[in-house]
mmCIF file of C-alpha atoms in Angstrom:
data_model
loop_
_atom_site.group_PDB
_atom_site.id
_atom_site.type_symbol
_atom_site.label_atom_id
_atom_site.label_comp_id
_atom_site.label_asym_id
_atom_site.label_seq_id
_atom_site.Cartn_x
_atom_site.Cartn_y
_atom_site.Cartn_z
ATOM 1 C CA UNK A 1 -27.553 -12.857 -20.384
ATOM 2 C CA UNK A 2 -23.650 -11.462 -20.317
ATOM 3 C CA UNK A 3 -24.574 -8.000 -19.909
ATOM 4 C CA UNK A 4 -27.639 -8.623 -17.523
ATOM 5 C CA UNK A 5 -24.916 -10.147 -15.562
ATOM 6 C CA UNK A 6 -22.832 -7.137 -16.026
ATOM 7 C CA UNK A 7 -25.176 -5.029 -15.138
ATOM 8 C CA UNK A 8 -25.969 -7.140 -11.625
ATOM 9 C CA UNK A 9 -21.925 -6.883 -11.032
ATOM 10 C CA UNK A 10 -21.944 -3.239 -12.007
ATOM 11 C CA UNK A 11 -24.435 -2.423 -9.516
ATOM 12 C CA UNK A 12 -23.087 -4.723 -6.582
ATOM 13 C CA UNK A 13 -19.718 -2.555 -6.464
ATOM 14 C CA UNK A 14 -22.293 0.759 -6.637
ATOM 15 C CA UNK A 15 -23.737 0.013 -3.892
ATOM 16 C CA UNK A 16 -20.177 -1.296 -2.280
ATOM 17 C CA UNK A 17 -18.729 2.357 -3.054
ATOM 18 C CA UNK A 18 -22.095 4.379 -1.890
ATOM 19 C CA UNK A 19 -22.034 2.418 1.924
ATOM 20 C CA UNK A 20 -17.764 2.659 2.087
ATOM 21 C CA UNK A 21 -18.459 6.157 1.053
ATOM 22 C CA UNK A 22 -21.363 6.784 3.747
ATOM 23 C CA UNK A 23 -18.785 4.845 6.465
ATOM 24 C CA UNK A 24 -16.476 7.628 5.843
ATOM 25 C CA UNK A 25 -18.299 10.530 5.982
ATOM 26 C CA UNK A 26 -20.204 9.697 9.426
ATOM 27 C CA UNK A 27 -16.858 8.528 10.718
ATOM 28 C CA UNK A 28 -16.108 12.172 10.734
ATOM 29 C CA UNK A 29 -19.368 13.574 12.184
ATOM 30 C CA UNK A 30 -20.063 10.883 14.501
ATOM 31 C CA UNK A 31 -17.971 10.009 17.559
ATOM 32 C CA UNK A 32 -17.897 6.511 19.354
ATOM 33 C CA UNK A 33 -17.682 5.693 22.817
ATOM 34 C CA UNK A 34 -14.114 4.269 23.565
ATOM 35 C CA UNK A 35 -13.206 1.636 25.869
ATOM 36 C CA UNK A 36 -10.086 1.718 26.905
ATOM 37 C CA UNK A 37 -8.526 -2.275 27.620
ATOM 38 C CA UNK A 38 -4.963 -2.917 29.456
ATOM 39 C CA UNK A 39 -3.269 -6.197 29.719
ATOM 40 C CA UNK A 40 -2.414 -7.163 33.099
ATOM 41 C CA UNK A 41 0.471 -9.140 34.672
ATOM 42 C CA UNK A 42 -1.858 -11.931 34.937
ATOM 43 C CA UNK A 43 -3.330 -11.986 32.102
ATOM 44 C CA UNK A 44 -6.613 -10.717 32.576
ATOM 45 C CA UNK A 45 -7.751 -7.307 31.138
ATOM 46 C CA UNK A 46 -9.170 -4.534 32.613
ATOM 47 C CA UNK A 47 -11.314 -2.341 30.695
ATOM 48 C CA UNK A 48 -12.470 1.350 31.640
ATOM 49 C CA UNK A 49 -14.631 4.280 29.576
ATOM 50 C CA UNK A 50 -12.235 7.080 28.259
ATOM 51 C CA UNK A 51 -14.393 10.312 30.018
ATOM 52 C CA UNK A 52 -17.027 8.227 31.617
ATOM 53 C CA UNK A 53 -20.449 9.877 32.004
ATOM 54 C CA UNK A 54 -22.296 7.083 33.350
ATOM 55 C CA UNK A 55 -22.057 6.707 37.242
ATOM 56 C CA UNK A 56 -22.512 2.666 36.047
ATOM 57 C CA UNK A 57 -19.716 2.428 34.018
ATOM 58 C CA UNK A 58 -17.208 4.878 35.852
ATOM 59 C CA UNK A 59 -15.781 1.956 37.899
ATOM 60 C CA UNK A 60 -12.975 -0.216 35.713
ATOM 61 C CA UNK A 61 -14.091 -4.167 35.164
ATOM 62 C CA UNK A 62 -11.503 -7.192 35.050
ATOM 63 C CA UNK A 63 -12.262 -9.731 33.321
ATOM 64 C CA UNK A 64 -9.705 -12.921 31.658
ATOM 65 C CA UNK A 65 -10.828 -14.305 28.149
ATOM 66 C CA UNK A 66 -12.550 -17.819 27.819
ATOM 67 C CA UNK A 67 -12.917 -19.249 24.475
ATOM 68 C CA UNK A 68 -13.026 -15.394 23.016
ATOM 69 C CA UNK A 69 -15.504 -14.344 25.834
ATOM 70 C CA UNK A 70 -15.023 -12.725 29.090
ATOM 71 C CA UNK A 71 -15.335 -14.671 32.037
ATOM 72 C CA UNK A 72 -16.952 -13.314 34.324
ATOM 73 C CA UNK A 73 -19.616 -11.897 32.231
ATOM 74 C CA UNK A 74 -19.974 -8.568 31.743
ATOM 75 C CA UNK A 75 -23.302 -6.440 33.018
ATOM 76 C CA UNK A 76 -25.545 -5.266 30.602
ATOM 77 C CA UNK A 77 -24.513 -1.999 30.993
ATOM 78 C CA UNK A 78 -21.081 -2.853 30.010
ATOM 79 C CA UNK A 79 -22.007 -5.103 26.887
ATOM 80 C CA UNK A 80 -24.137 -2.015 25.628
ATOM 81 C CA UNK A 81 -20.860 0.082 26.245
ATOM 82 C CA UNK A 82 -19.189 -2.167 23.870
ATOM 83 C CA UNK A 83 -21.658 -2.759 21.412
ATOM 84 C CA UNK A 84 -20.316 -0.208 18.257
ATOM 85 C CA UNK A 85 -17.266 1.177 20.344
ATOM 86 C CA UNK A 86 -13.883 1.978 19.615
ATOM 87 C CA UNK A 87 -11.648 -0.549 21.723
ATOM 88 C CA UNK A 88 -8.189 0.672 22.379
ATOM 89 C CA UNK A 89 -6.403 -2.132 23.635
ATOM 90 C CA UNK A 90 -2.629 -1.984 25.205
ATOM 91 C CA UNK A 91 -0.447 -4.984 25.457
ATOM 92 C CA UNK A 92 2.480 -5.669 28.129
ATOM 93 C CA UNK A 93 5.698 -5.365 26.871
ATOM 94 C CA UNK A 94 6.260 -9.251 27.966
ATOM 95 C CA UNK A 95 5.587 -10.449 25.069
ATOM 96 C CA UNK A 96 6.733 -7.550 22.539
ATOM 97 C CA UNK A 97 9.660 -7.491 20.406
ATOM 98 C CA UNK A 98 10.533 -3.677 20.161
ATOM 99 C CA UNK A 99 13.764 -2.460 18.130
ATOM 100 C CA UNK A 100 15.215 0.815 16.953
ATOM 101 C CA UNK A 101 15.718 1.441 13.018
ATOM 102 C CA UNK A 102 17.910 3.748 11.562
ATOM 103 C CA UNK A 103 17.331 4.355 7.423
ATOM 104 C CA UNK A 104 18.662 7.213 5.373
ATOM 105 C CA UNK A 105 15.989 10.270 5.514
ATOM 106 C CA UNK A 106 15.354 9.870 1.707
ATOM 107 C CA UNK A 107 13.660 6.093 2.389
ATOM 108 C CA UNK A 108 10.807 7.664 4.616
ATOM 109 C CA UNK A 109 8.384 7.720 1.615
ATOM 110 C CA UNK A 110 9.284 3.488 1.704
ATOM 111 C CA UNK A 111 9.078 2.743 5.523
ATOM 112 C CA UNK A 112 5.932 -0.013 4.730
ATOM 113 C CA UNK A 113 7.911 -1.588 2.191
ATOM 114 C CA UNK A 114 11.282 -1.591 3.703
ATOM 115 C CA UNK A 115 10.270 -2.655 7.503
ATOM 116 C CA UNK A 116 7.854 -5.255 6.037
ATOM 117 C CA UNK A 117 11.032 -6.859 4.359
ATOM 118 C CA UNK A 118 12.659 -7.116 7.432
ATOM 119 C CA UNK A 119 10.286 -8.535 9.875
ATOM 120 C CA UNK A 120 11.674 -12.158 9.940
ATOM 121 C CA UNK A 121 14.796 -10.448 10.691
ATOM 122 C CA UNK A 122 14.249 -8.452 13.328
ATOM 123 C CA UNK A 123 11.615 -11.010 14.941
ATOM 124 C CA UNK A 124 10.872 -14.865 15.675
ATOM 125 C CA UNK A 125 7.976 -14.433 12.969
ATOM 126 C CA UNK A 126 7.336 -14.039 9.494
ATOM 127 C CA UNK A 127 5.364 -10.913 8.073
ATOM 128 C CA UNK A 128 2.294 -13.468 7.936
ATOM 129 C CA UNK A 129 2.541 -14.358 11.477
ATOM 130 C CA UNK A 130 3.352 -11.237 13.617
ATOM 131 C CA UNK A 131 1.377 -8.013 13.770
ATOM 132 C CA UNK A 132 3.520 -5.152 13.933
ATOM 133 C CA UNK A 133 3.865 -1.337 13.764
ATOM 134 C CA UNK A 134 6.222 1.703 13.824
ATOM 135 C CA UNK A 135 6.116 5.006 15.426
ATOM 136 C CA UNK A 136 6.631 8.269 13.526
ATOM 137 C CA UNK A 137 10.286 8.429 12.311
ATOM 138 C CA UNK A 138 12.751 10.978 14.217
ATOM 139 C CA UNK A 139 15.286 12.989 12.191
ATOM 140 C CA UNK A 140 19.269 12.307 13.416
ATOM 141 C CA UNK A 141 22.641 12.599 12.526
ATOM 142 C CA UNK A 142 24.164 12.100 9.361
ATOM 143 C CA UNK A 143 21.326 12.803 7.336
ATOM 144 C CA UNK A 144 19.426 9.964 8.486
ATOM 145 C CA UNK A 145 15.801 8.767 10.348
ATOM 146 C CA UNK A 146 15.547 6.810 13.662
ATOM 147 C CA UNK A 147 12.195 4.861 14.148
ATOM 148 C CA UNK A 148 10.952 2.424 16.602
ATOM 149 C CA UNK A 149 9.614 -0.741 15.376
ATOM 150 C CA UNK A 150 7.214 -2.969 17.882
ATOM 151 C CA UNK A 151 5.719 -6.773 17.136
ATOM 152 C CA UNK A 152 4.330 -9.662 18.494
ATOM 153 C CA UNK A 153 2.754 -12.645 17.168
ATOM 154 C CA UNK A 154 -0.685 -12.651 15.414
ATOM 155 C CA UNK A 155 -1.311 -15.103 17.816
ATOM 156 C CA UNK A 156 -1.534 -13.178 20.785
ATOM 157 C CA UNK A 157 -3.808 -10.469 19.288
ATOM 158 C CA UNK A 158 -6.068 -12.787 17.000
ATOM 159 C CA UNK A 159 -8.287 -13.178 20.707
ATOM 160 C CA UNK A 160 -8.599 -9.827 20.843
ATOM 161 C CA UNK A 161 -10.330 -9.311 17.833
ATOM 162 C CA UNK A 162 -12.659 -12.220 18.014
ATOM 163 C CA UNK A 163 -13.536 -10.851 21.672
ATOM 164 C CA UNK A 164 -14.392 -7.255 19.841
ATOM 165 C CA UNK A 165 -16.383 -8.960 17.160
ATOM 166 C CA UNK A 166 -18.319 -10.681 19.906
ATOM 167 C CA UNK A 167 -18.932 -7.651 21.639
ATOM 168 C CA UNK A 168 -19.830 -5.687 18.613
ATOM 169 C CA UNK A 169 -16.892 -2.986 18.811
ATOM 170 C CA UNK A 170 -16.692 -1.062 15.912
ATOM 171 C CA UNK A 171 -13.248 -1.010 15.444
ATOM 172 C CA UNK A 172 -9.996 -1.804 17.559
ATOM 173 C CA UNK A 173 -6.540 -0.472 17.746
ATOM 174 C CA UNK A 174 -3.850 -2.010 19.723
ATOM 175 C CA UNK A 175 -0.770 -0.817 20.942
ATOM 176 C CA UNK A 176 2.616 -1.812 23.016
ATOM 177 C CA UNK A 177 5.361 0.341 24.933
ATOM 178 C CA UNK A 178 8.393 0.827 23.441
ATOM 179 C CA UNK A 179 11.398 3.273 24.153
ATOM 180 C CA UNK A 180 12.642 5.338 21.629
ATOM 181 C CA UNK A 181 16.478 5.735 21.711
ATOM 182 C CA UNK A 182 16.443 8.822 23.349
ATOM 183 C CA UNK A 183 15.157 6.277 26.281
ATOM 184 C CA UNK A 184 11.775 8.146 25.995
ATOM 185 C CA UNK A 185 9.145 5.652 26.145
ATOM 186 C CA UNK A 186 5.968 5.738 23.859
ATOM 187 C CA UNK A 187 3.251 3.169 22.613
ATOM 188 C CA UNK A 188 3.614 2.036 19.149
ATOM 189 C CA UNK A 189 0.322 1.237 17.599
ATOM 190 C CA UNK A 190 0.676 -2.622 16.256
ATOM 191 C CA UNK A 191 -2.969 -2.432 14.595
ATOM 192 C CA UNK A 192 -6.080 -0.484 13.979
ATOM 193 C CA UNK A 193 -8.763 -2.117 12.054
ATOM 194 C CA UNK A 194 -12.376 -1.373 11.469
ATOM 195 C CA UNK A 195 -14.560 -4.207 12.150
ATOM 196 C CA UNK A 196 -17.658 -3.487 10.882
ATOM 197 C CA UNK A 197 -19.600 -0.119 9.236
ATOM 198 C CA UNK A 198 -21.465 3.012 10.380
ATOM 199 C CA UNK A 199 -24.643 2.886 8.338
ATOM 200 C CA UNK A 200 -25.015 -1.010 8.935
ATOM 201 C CA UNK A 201 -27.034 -3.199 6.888
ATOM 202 C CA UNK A 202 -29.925 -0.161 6.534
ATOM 203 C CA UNK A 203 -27.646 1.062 3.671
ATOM 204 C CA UNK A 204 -29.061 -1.262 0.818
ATOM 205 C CA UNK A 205 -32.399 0.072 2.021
ATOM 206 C CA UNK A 206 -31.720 3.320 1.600
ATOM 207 C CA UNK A 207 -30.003 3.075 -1.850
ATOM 208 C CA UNK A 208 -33.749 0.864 -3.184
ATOM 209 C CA UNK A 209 -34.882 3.790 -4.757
ATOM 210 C CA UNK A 210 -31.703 4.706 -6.681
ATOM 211 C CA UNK A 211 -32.000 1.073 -7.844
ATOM 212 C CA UNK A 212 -34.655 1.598 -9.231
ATOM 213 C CA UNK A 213 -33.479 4.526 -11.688
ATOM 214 C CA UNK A 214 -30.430 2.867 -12.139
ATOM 215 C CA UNK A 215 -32.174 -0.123 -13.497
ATOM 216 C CA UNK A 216 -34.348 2.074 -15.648
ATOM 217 C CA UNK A 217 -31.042 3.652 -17.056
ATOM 218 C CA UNK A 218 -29.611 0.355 -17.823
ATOM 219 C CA UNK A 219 -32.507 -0.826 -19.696
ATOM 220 C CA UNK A 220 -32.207 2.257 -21.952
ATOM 221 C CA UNK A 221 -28.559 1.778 -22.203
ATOM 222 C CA UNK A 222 -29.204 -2.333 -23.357
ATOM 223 C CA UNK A 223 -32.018 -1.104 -26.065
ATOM 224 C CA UNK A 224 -29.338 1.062 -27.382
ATOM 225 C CA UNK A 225 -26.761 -1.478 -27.089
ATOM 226 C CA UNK A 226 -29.273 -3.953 -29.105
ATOM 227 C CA UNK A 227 -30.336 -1.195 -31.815
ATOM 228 C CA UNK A 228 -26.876 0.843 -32.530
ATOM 229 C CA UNK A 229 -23.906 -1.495 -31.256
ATOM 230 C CA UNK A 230 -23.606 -2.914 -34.713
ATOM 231 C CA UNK A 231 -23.748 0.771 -36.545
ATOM 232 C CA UNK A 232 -21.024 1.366 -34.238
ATOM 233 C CA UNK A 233 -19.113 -1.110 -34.721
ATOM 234 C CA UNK A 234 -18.863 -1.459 -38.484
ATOM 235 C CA UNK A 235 -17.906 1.991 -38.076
ATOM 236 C CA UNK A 236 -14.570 1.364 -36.295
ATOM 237 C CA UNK A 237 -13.518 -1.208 -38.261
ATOM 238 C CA UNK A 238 -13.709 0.872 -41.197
ATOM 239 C CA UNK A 239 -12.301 4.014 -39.539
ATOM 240 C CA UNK A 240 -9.692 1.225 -38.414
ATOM 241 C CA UNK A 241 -8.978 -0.317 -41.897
ATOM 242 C CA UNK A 242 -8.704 3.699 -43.291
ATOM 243 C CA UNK A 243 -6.275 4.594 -40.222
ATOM 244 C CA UNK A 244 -4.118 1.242 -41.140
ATOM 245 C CA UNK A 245 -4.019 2.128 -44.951
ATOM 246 C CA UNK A 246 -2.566 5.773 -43.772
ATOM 247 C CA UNK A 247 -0.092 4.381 -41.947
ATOM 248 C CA UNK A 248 1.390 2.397 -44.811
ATOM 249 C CA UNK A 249 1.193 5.117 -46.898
ATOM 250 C CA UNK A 250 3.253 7.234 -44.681
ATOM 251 C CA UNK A 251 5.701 4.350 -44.094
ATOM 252 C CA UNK A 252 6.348 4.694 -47.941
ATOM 253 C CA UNK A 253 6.448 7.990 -48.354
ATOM 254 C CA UNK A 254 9.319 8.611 -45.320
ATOM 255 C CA UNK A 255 11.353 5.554 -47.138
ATOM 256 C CA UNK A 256 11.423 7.103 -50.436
ATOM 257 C CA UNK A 257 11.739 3.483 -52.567
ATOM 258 C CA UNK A 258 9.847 1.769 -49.348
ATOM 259 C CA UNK A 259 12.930 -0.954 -48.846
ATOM 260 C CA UNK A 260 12.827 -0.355 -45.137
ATOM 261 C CA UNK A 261 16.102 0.962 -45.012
ATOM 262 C CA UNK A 262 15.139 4.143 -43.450
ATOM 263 C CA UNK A 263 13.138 2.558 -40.480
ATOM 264 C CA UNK A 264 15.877 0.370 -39.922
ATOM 265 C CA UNK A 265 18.325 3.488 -39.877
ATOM 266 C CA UNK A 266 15.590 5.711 -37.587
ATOM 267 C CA UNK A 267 15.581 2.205 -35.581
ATOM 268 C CA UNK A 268 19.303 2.176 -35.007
ATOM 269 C CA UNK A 269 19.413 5.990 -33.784
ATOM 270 C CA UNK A 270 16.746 5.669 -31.441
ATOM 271 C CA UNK A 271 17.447 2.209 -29.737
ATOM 272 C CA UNK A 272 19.960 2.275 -27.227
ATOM 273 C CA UNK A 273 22.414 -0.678 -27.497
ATOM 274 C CA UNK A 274 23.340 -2.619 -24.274
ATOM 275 C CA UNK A 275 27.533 -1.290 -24.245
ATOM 276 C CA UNK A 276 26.206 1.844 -24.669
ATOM 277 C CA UNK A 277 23.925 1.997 -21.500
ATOM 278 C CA UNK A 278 26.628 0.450 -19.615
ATOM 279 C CA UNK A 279 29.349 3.110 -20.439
ATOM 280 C CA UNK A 280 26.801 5.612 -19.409
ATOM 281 C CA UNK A 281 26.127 3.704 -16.014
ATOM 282 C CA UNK A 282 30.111 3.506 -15.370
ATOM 283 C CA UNK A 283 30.091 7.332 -16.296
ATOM 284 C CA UNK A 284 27.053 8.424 -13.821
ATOM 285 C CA UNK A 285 28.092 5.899 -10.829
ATOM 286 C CA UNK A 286 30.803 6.619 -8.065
ATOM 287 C CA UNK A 287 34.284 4.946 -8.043
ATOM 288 C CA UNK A 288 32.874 3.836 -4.282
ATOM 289 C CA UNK A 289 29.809 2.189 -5.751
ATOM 290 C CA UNK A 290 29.894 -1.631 -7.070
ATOM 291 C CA UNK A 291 27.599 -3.013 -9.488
ATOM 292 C CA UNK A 292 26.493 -6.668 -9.010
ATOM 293 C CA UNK A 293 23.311 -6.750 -11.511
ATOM 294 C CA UNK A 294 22.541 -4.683 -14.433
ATOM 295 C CA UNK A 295 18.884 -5.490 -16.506
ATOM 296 C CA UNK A 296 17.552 -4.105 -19.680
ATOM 297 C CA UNK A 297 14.111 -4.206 -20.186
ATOM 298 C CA UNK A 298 12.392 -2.051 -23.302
ATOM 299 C CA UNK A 299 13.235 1.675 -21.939
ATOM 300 C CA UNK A 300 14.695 0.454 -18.813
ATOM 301 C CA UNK A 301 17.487 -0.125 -17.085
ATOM 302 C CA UNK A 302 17.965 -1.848 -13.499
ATOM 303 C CA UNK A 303 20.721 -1.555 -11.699
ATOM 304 C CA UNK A 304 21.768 -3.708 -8.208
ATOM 305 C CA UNK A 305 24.742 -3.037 -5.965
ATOM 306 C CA UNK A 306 26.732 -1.852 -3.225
ATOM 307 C CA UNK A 307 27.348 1.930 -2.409
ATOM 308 C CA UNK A 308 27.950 4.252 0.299
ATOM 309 C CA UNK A 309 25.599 6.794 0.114
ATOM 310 C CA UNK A 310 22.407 5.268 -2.078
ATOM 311 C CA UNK A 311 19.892 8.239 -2.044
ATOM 312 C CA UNK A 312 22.742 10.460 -4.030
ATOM 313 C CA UNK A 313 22.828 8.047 -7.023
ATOM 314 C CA UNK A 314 19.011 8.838 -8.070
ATOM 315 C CA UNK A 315 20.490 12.760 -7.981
ATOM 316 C CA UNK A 316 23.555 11.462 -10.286
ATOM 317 C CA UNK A 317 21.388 9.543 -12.365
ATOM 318 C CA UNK A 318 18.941 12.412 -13.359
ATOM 319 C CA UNK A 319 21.362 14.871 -13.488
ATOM 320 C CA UNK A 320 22.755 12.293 -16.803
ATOM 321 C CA UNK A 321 20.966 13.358 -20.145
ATOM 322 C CA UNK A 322 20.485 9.649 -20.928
ATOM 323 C CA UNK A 323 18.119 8.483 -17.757
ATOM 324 C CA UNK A 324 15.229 10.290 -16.655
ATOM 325 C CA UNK A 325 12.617 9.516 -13.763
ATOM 326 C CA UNK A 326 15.728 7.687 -11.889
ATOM 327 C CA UNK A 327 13.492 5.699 -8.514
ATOM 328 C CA UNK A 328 14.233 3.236 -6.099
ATOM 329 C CA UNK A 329 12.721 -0.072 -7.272
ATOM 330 C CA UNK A 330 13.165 -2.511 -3.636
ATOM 331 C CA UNK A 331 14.005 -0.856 -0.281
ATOM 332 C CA UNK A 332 17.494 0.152 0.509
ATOM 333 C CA UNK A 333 19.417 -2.282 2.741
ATOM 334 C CA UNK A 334 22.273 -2.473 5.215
ATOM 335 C CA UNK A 335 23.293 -5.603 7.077
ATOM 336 C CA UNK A 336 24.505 -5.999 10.337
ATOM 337 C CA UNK A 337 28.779 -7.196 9.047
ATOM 338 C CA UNK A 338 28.582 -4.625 5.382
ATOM 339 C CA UNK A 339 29.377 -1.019 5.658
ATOM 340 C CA UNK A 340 27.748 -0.277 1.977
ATOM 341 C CA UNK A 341 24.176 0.266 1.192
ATOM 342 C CA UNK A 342 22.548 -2.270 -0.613
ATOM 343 C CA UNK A 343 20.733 -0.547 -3.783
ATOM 344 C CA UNK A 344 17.738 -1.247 -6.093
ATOM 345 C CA UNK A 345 17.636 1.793 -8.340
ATOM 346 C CA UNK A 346 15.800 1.704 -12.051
ATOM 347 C CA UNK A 347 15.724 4.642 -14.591
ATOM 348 C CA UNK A 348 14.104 5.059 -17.846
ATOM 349 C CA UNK A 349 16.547 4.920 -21.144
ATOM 350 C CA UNK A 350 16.370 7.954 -23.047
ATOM 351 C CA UNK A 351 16.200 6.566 -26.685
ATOM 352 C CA UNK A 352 18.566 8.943 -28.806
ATOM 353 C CA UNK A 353 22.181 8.459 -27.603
ATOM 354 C CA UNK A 354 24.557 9.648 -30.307
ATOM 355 C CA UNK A 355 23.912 11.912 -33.644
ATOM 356 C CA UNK A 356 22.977 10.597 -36.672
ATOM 357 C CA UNK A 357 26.084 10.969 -38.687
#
């Protein structure tokens, strides 16, 4: 009954990975209709087709939301316009917090991580409650990135969605203006979310008759489960017990009278000690960086502090012939009253540090 149940699972995520795979590829063949929606000053929002065709639908509607509907109601031409659009909605800059980032050019492979971090800082809301968004980062001086952070509560944009699931929108991206600090203004897009598939429910239908082999496989696979699993597995334990009885013999054989001694020697060359690790670390870092934390774990050292210049310490690090694949481990900080970098940086331990004599 396990592995019928296995088998059920197994073929739920199939079909799962099949439909998110058909989504995909019509999303690039097919093209919805979008409907473009702007916040007004009052409230209400005014919606209009991007490149309307239909004489209908070429004048812009107004409606304000009511309990997640529009009031007034929309004409039937306009509720088929919505039904499996793309809504691009665009917020008033009333309720927007926009700011301008700066982060060393190395950290734009961590933006996510390192913004996310510091939305409760940079906005009345926790990560949880705001919905927020970047645009693309812009090179400047100093070797450094410039990029222009929007948000605004969940709360304000939580109607919006519910009004695009009523309406049967496809998917929905919203936006806000924000000025970059060249004082150019641009939208930063706050979120874009699918809200439902392309193929629709008729994908299970479709995938019926690859069920149906797939179930024919299985029950071949469970009859040879039934008939060879124990074959197989008496096989690997002896194969197991054989490969353990090598070992041993090996283990004797390298220690000569087998008292251990050797491992324990072999042990000591390749096991880095803790003073040793932190000579190296006072040897690699700057006289301007300060170290506040320093963890060993197995092959690993972390290592938490203050510096000036934080992407040049992963170069210092590698360039040392006892770390290798030297990484940043938490985003790189600065606050507002510290003129040092706060750093996160971890590095793997190479094992041999001294000769065996």
């Amino acid at each position: 009954m396990a592995m019928l149940a296995e088998a059920r699972q197994w073929f739920e995520q199939w079909i799962g990975a099949v439909a998110v795979t058909v989504d995909g590829v019509a999303g690039r063949f097919m093209r919805r209709r979008s409907v473009e929606l702007d916040e007004n000053a009052d409230g209400t929002f005014t919606a209009r087709i991007a490149q309307a065709k239909d004489g209908a639908l070429a004048a812009p509607v107004s409606f304000r939301l009511d309990q997640d509907a529009p009031l007034p109601q929309l004409s039937a031409d306009w509720k088929a316009a919505f039904d499996g659009c793309r809504i691009e909605a665009r917020l008033r800059s009333d309720h927007i917090v926009s700011r301008v980032l700066d982060f060393p050019s190395q950290a734009g492979d961590f933006l996510d991580g390192m913004i996310r971090a510091q939305v409760d800082r940079l906005t009345p809301w926790t990560a949880a409650d705001a919905v927020f968004g970047w645009g693309p980062p812009q090179p400047i001086a100093n070797d450094r990135i410039e990029v222009v952070f929007g948000a605004t509560a969940a709360a304000k944009v939580d109607p919006l969605l519910r009004l695009a699931k009523t309406l049967g929108a496809a998917s929905i991206a919203v936006s806000a203006p924000a000025t970059g600090g060249d004082g150019v203004p641009l939208l930063v897009t706050l979120l874009d979310r699918p809200l439902r598939g392309l193929a629709g429910p008729a994908v299970p239908r479709l995938l019926r008759v690859g069920l149906v082999s797939a179930a024919a496989t299985a029950a071949v696979c469970l009859l040879l489960n039934v008939y060879l699993g124990g074959w197989l597995q008496s096989r690997q334990e002896d194969l197991q017990h054989r490969i353990s009885q090598r070992r041993a013999a090996l283990r004797i054989d390298a220690n000569g009278d087998g008292s251990g001694l050797g491992l324990l020697a072999k042990r000591k060359q390749t096991t880095p000690s803790s003073v040793m690790v932190l000579e190296a670390i006072s040897r690699v870092l700057p006289d301007t960086t300060y170290v506040t934390e320093l963890r060993i774990e197995g092959n690993k050292v972390q290592v938490v502090g203050m510096t000036q210049d934080a992407p040049s310490l992963i170069r210092l690090l590698e360039q040392s012939p006892q770390f290798t694949r030297a990484t940043f481990f938490a985003p790189t900080t600065r606050a507002a009253n510290e003129s040092a970098e706060r750093f996160h940086v971890e590095a793997n331990i190479s094992a041999y540090f001294g000769s065996g004599t």
